[in-house]
Tab-separated table of C-alpha atoms and ligand atoms in Angstrom:
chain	number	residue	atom	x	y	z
L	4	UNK	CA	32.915	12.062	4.473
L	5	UNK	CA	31.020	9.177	5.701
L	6	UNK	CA	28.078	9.994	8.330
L	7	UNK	CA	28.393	6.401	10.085
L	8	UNK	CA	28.162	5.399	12.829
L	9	UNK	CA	25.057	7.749	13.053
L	10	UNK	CA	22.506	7.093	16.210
L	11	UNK	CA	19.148	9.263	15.834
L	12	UNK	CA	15.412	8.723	17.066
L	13	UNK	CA	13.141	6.423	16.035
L	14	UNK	CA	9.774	5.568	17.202
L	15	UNK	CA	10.054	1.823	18.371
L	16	UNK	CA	8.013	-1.267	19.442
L	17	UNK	CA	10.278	-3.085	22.421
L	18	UNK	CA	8.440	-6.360	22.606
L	19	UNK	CA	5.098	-7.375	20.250
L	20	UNK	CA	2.229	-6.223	22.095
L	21	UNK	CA	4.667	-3.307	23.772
L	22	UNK	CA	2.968	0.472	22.958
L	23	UNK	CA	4.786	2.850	20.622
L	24	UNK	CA	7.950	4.057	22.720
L	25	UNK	CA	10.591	6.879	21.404
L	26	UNK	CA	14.444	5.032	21.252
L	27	UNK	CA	17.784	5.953	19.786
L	28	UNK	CA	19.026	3.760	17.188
L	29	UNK	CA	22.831	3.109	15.718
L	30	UNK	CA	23.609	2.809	12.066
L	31	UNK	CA	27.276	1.125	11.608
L	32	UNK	CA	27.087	0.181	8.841
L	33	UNK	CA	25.568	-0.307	5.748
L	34	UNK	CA	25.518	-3.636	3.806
L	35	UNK	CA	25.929	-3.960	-0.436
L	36	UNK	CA	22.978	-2.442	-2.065
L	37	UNK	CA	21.940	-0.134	0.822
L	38	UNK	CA	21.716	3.427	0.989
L	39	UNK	CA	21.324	5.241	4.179
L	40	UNK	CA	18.153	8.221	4.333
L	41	UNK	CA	17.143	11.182	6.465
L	42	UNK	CA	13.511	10.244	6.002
L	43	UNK	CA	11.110	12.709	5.850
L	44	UNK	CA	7.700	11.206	5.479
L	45	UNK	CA	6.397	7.778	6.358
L	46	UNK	CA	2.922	6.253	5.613
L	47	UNK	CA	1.087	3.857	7.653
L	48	UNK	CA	0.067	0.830	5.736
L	49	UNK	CA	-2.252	-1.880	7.652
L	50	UNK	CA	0.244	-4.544	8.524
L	51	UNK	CA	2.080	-1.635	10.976
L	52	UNK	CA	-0.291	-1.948	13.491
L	53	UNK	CA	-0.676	-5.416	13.016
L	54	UNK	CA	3.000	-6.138	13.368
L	55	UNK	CA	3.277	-4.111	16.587
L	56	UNK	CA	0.661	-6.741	17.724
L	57	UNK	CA	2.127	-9.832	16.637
L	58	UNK	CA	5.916	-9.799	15.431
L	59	UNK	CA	4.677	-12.125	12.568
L	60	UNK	CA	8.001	-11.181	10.400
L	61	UNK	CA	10.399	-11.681	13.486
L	62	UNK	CA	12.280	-8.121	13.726
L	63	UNK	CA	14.757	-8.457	15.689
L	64	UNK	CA	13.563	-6.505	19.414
L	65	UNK	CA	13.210	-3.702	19.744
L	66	UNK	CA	12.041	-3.139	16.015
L	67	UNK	CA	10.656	-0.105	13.802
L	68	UNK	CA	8.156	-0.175	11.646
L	69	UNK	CA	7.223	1.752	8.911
L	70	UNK	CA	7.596	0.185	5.188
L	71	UNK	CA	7.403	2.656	2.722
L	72	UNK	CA	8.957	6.783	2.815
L	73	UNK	CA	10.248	9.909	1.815
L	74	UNK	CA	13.485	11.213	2.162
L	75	UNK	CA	17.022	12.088	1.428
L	76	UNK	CA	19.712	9.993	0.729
L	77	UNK	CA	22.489	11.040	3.279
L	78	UNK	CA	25.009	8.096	2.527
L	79	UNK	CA	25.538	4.845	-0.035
L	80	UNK	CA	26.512	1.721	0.366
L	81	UNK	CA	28.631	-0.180	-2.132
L	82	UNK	CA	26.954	-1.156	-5.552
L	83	UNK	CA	24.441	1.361	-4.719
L	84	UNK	CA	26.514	4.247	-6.280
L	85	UNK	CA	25.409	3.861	-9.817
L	86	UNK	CA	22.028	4.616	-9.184
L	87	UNK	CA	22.094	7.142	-6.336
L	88	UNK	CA	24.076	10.341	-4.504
L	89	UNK	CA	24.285	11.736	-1.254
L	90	UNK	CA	21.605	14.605	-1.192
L	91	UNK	CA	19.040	12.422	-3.977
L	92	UNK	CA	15.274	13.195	-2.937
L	93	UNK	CA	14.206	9.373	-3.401
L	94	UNK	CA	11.019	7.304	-2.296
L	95	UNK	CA	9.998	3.881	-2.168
L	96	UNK	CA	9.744	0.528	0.515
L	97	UNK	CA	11.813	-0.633	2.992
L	98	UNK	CA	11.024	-4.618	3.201
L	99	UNK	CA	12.038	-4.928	7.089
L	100	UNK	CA	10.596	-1.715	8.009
L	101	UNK	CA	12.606	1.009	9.749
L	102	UNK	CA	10.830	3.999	8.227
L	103	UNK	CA	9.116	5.238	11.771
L	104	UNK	CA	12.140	7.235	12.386
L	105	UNK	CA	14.875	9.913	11.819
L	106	UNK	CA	16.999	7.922	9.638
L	107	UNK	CA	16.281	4.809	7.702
L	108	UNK	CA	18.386	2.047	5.628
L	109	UNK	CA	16.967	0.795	2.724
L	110	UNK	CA	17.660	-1.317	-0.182
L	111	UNK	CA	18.656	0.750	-3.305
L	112	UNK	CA	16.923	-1.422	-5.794
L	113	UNK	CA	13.287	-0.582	-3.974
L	114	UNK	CA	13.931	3.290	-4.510
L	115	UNK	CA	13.688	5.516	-6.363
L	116	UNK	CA	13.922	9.383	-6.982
L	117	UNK	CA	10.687	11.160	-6.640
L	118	UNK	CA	11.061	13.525	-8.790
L	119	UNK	CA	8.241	16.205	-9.316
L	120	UNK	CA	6.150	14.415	-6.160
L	121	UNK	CA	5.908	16.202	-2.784
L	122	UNK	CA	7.438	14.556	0.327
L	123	UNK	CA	4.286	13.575	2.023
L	124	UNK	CA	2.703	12.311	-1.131
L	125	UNK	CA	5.808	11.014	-2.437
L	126	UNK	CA	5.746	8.386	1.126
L	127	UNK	CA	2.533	6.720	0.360
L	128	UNK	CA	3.487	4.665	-2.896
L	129	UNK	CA	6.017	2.104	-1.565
L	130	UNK	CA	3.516	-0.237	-0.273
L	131	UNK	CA	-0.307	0.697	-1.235
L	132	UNK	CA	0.212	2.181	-4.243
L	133	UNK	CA	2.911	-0.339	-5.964
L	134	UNK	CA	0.584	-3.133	-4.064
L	135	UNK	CA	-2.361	-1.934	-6.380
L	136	UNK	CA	-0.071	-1.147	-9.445
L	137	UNK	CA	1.170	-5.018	-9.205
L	138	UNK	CA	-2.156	-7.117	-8.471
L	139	UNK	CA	-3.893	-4.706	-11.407
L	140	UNK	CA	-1.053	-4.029	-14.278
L	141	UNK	CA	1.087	-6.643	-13.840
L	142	UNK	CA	-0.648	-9.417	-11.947
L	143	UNK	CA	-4.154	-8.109	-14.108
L	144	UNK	CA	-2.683	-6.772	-16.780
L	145	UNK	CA	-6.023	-4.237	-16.993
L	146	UNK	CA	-4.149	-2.600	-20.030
L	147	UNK	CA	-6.290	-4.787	-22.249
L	148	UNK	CA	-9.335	-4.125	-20.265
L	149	UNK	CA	-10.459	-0.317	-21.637
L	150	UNK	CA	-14.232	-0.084	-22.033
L	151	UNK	CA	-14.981	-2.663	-19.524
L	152	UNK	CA	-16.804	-2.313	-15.943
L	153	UNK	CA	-14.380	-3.406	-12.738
L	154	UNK	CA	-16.219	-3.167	-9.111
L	155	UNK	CA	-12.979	-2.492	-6.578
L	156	UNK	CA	-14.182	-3.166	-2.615
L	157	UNK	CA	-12.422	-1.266	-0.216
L	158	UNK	CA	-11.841	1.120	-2.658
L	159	UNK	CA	-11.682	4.486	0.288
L	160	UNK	CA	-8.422	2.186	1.636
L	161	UNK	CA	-4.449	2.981	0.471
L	162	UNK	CA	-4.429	0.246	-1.676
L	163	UNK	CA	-8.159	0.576	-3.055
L	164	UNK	CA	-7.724	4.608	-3.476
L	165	UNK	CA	-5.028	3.961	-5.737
L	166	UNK	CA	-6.670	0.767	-7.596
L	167	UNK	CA	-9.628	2.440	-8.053
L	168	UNK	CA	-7.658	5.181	-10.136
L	169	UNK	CA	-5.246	2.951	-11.988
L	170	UNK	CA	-8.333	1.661	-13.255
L	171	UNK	CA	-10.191	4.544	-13.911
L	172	UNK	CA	-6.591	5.505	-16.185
L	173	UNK	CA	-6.464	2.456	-18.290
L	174	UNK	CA	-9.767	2.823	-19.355
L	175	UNK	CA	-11.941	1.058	-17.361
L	176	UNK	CA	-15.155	1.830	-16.209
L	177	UNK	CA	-14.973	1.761	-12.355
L	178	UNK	CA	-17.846	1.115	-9.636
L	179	UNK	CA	-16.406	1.659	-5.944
L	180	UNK	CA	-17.542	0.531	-2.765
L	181	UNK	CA	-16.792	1.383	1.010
L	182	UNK	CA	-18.893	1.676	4.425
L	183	UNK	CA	-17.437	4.805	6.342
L	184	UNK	CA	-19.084	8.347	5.382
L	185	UNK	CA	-15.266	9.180	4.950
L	186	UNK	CA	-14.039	6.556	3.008
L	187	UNK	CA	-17.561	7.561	0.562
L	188	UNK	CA	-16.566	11.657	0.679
L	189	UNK	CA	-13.196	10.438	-0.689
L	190	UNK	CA	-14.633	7.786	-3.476
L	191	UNK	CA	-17.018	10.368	-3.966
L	192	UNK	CA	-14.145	13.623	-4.934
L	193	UNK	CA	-12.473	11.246	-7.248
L	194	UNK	CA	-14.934	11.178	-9.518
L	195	UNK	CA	-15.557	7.585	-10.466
L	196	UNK	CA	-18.689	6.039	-12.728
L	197	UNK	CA	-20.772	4.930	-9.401
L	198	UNK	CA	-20.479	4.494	-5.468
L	199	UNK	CA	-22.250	1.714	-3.478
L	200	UNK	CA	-22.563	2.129	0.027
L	201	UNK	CA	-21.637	-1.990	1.251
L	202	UNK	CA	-23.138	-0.984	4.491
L	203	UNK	CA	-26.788	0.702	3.290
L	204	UNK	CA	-27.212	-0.606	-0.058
L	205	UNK	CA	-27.062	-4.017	-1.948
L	206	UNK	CA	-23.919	-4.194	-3.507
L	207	UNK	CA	-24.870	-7.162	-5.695
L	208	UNK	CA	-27.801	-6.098	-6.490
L	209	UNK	CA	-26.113	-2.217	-7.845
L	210	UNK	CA	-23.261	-3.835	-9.738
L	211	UNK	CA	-26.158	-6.124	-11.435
L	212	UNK	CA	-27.673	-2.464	-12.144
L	213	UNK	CA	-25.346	-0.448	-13.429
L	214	UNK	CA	-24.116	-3.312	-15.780
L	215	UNK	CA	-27.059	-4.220	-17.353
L	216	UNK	CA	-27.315	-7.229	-15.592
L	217	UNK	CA	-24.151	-8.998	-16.463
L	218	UNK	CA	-22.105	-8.235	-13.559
L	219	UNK	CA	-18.473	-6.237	-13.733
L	220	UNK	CA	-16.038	-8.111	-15.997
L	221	UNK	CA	-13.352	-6.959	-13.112
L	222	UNK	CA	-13.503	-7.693	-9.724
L	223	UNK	CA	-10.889	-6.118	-7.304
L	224	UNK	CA	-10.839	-6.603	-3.317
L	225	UNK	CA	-8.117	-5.756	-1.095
L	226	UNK	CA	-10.099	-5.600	1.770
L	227	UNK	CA	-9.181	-9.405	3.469
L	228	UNK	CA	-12.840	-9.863	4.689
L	229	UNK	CA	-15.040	-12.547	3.991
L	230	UNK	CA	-17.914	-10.564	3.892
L	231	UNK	CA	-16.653	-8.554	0.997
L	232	UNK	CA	-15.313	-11.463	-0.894
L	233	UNK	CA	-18.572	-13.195	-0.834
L	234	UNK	CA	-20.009	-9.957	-2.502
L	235	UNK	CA	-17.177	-9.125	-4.638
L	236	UNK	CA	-17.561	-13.150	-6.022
L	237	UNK	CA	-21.247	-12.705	-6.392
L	238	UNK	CA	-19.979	-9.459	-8.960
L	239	UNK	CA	-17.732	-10.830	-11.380
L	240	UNK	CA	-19.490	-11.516	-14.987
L	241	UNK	CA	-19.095	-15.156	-16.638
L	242	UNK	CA	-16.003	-14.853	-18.471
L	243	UNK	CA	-14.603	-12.023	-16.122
L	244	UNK	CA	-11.539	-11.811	-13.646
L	245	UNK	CA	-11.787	-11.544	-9.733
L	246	UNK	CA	-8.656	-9.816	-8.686
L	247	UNK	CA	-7.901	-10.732	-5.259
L	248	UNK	CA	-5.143	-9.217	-2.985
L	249	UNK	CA	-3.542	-11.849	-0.840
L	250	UNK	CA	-1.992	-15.498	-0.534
L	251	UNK	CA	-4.154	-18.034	1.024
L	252	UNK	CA	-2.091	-18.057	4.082
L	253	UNK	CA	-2.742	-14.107	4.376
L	254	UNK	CA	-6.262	-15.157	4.301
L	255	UNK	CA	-6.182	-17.655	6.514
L	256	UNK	CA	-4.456	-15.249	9.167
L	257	UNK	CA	-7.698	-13.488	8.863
L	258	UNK	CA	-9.831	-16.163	8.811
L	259	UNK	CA	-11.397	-15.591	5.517
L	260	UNK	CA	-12.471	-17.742	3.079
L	261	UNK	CA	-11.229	-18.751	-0.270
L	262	UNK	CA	-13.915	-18.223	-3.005
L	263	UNK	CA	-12.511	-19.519	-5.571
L	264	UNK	CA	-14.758	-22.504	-6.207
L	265	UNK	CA	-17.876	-19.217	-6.165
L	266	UNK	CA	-15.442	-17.255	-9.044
L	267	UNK	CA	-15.280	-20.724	-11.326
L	268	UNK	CA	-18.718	-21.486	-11.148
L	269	UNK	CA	-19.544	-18.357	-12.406
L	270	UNK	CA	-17.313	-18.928	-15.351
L	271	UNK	CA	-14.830	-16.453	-14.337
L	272	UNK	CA	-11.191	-16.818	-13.615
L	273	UNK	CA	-9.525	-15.994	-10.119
L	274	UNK	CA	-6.018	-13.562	-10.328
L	275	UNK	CA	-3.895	-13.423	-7.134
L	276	UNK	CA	-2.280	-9.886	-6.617
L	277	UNK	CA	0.646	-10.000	-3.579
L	278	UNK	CA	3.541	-7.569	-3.530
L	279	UNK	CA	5.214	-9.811	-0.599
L	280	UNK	CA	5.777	-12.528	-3.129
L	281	UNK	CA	8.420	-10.074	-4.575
L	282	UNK	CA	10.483	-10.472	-1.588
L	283	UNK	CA	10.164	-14.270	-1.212
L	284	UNK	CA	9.883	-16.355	-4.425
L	285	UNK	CA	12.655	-16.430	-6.505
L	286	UNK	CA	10.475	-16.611	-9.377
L	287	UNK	CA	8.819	-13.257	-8.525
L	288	UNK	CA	11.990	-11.282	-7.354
L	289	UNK	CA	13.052	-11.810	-10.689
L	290	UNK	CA	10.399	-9.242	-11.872
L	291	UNK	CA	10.503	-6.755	-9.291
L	292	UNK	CA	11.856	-4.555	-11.653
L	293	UNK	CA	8.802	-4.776	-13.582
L	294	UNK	CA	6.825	-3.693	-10.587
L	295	UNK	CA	9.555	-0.938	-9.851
L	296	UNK	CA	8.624	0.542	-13.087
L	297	UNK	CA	5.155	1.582	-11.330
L	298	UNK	CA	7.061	4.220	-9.601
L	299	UNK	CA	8.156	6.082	-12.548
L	300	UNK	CA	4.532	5.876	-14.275
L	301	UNK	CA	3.615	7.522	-10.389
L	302	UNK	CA	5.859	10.054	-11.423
L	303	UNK	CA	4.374	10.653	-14.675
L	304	UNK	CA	0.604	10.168	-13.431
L	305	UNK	CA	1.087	12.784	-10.437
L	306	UNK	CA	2.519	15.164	-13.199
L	307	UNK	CA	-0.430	14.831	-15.582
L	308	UNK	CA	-2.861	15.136	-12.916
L	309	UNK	CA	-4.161	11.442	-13.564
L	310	UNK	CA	-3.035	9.878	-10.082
L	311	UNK	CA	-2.884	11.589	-6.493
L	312	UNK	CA	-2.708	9.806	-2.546
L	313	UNK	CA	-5.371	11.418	-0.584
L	314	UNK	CA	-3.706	11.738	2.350
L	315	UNK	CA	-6.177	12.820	5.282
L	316	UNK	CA	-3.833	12.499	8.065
L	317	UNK	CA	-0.598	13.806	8.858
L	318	UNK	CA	1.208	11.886	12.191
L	319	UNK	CA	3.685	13.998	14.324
L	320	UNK	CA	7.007	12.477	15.151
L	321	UNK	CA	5.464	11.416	19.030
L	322	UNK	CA	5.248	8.011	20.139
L	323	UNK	CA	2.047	8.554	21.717
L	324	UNK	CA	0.706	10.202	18.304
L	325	UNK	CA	1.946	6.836	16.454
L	326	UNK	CA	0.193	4.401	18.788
L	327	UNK	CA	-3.083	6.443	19.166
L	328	UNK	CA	-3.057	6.177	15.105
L	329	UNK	CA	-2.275	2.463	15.212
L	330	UNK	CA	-5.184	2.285	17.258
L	331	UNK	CA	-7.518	3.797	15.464
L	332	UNK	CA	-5.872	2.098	12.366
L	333	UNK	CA	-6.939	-1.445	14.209
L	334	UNK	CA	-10.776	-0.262	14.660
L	335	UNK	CA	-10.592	0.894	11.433
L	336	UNK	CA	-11.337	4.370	11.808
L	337	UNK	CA	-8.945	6.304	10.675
L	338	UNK	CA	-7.654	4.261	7.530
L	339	UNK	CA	-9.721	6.046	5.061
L	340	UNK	CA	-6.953	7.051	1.947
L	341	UNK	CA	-3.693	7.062	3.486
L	342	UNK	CA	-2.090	8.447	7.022
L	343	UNK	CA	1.310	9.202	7.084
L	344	UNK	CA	3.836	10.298	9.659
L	345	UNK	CA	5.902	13.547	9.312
L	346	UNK	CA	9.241	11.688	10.575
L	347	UNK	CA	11.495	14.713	9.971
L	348	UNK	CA	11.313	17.471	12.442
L	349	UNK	CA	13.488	20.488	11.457
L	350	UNK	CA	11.331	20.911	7.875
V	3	NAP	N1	-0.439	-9.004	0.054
V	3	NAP	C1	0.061	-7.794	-0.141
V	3	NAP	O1	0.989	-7.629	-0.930
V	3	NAP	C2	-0.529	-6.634	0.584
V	3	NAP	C3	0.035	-5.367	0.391
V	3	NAP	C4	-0.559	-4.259	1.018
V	3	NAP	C5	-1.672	-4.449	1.837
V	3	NAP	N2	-2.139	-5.701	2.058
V	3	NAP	C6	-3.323	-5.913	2.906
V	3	NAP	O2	-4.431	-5.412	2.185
V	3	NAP	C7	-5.432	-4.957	3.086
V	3	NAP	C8	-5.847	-3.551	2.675
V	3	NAP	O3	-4.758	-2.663	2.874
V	3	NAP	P1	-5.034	-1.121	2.931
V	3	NAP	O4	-3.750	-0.461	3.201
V	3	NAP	O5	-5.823	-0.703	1.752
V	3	NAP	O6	-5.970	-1.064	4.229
V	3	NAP	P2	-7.009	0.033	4.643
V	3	NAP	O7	-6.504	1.368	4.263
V	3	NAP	O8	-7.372	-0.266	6.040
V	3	NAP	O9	-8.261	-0.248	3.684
V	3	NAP	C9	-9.133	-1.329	3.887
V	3	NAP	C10	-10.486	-0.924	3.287
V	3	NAP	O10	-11.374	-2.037	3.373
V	3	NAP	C11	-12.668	-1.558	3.635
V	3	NAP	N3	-13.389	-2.602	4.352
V	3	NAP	C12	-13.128	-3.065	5.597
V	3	NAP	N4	-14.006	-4.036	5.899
V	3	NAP	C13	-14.820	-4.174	4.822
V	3	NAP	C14	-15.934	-5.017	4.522
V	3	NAP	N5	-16.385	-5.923	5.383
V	3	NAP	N6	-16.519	-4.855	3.320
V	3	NAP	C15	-16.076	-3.949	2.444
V	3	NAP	N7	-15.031	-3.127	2.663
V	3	NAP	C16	-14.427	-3.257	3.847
V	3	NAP	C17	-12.485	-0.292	4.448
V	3	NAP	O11	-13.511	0.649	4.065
V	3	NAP	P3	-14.650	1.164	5.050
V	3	NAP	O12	-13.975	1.512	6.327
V	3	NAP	O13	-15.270	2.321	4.369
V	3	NAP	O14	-15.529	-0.014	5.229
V	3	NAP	C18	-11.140	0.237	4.023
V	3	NAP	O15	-11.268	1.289	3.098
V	3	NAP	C19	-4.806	-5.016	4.486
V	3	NAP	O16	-5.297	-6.154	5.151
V	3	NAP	C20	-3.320	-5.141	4.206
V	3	NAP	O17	-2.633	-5.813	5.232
V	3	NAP	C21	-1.600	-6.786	1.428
């Protein structure tokens, strides 16, 4: 028996710039390919916040955000059928949001069932983790690297949490930087080769250390600051790779730099890692299965013990508990791992 129309809560910007607000919502509907879920976690990734600032991907108003979850498929849309079931515990992204809330559609070929994961965990590898899993394994392709140094920068974020362990399981040797005590405690528990504190220490100067002088054959930085990239550049041995998340117009959004030209004069080559290519180039979309794959190695990893989210916040479902963490989120405070929201109520 179909469940639609359904209406249920979600937690809702009315206008860019508006403050979190609490809002009913009406599912018809669903379209080819979609499958309708109660969700039960959702994570916060950076561009939440930013998007309740500035409605740079113009959601219709009001819109939900949220871009990756937990949850249970409740209903399926045609063509979706083959893959999933009403009652399927599945996870994965939700490319125009929705997640911040009871219910959520999403697109059946971005997710997946989450097998041996827990909920919470299970919300937090749409986006950050599958961000890190494309720039470094398939962008990268750090399966040939084993052996070999890599310095990640903002490695106590969601994406650099999980780069700096995807890493750290192919093989690599892997130095990790961040600024907030927090961010350190966490790069610190997970047990990786060496920690540089960016905002005590020289970070050049440490990476030219512990690598006997050569520099880190890998460079990643997902942390879209200039500052970082200018260190992160001044890193990367001749003949190396500087991984860097983002497109030159996400950088410019930012108002960082490209160094590029500093990467090539070292003799090393410059990779771009984006997951939001995916959605947009029809060159790209062609392999998002390939980057879908990343979900079932989660799986796998989570089982063995290799991989794990640190999650070091858990959200109620309250408006005012979603906008204080966007807050924080914005003066970087509380983005140390990931945060997620607990968007189902009665579990
Ligand atoms: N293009 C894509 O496909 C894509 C996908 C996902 C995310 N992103 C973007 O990637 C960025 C990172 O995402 P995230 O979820 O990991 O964010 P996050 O959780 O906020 O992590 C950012 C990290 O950067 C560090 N950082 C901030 N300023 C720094 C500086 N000047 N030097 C060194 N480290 C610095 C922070 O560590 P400390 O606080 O310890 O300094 C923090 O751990 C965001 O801008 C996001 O929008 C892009």
């Amino acid at each position: 028996m179909s469940q639609l129309p359904v209406t249920f809560d979600s937690l809702a910007i009315e206008h860019a710039g508006s403050p979190v607000s609490l809002r009913k919502k009406t599912v018809t509907a669903l379209d080819e390919g979609e499958v309708l879920v109660r969700v039960d976690h959702a994570s916060i990734n950076k561009m939440d916040p930013g998007l309740a600032q500035r409605n740079l991907f113009q959601l219709p108003e009001p819109y939900v955000l949220g871009f990756d979850f937990s949850g249970e498929v409740v209903e399926v849309g045609t063509g979706a059928g083959a893959s999933f079931a009403v009652g399927d515990q599945v996870f994965g992204g939700a490319e125009r949001g929705g997640c911040f809330a009871e219910m959520a559609v999403v697109t059946a070929a971005r997710i997946h069932k989450r097998g041996a994961l827990p909920a919470a965990e299970a919300s937090t590898y749409g986006v950050a983790f599958l961000t890190a899993y494309e720039s470094l394994v398939i962008a990268a392709d750090v399966r040939k690297d084993a052996g070999k140094w890599i310095y990640v920068a903002g490695a106590g974020g969601g994406v650099g949490h999980f780069a700096a362990q995807i890493a750290r399981l192919y093989g690599l040797k892997v130095i990790a930087s961040a600024g907030k005590a927090d961010s350190l405690r966490l790069l610190h528990d997970l047990k990786l080769d060496a920690v540089i504190d960016y905002s005590k220490q020289d970070v050049v100067a440490e990476v030219m250390r512990l690598t006997g002088g050569k520099g880190a054959e890998l460079v990643y930085d997902s942390t879209y600051s200039q500052s970082s990239f200018e260190r992160s550049a001044a890193c990367v041995a001749a003949g190396g790779e500087y991984i860097r998340l983002g497109t030159p117009l996400q950088l410019q959004r930012v108002e960082a730099g490209d160094v590029t030209a500093v990467v090539e004069a070292r003799g090393a080559k410059m990779v771009i890692g984006d997951l939001g290519r995916y959605q947009v180039d029809p060159q790209f979309e062609a392999r998002m299965p390939e980057v879908m794959e990343g979900l079932q190695r989660a799986i796998d990893w989570y089982e063995q013990g290799k991989l794990r989210p640190v999650i070091t916040q858990t959200v109620p479902f309250e408006a005012a508990a979603l906008q204080t963490a966007f807050v924080d989120f914005l003066r970087g405070t509380n983005n140390v791992g990931k945060v997620v929201v607990k968007c189902r109520r009665d579990g």
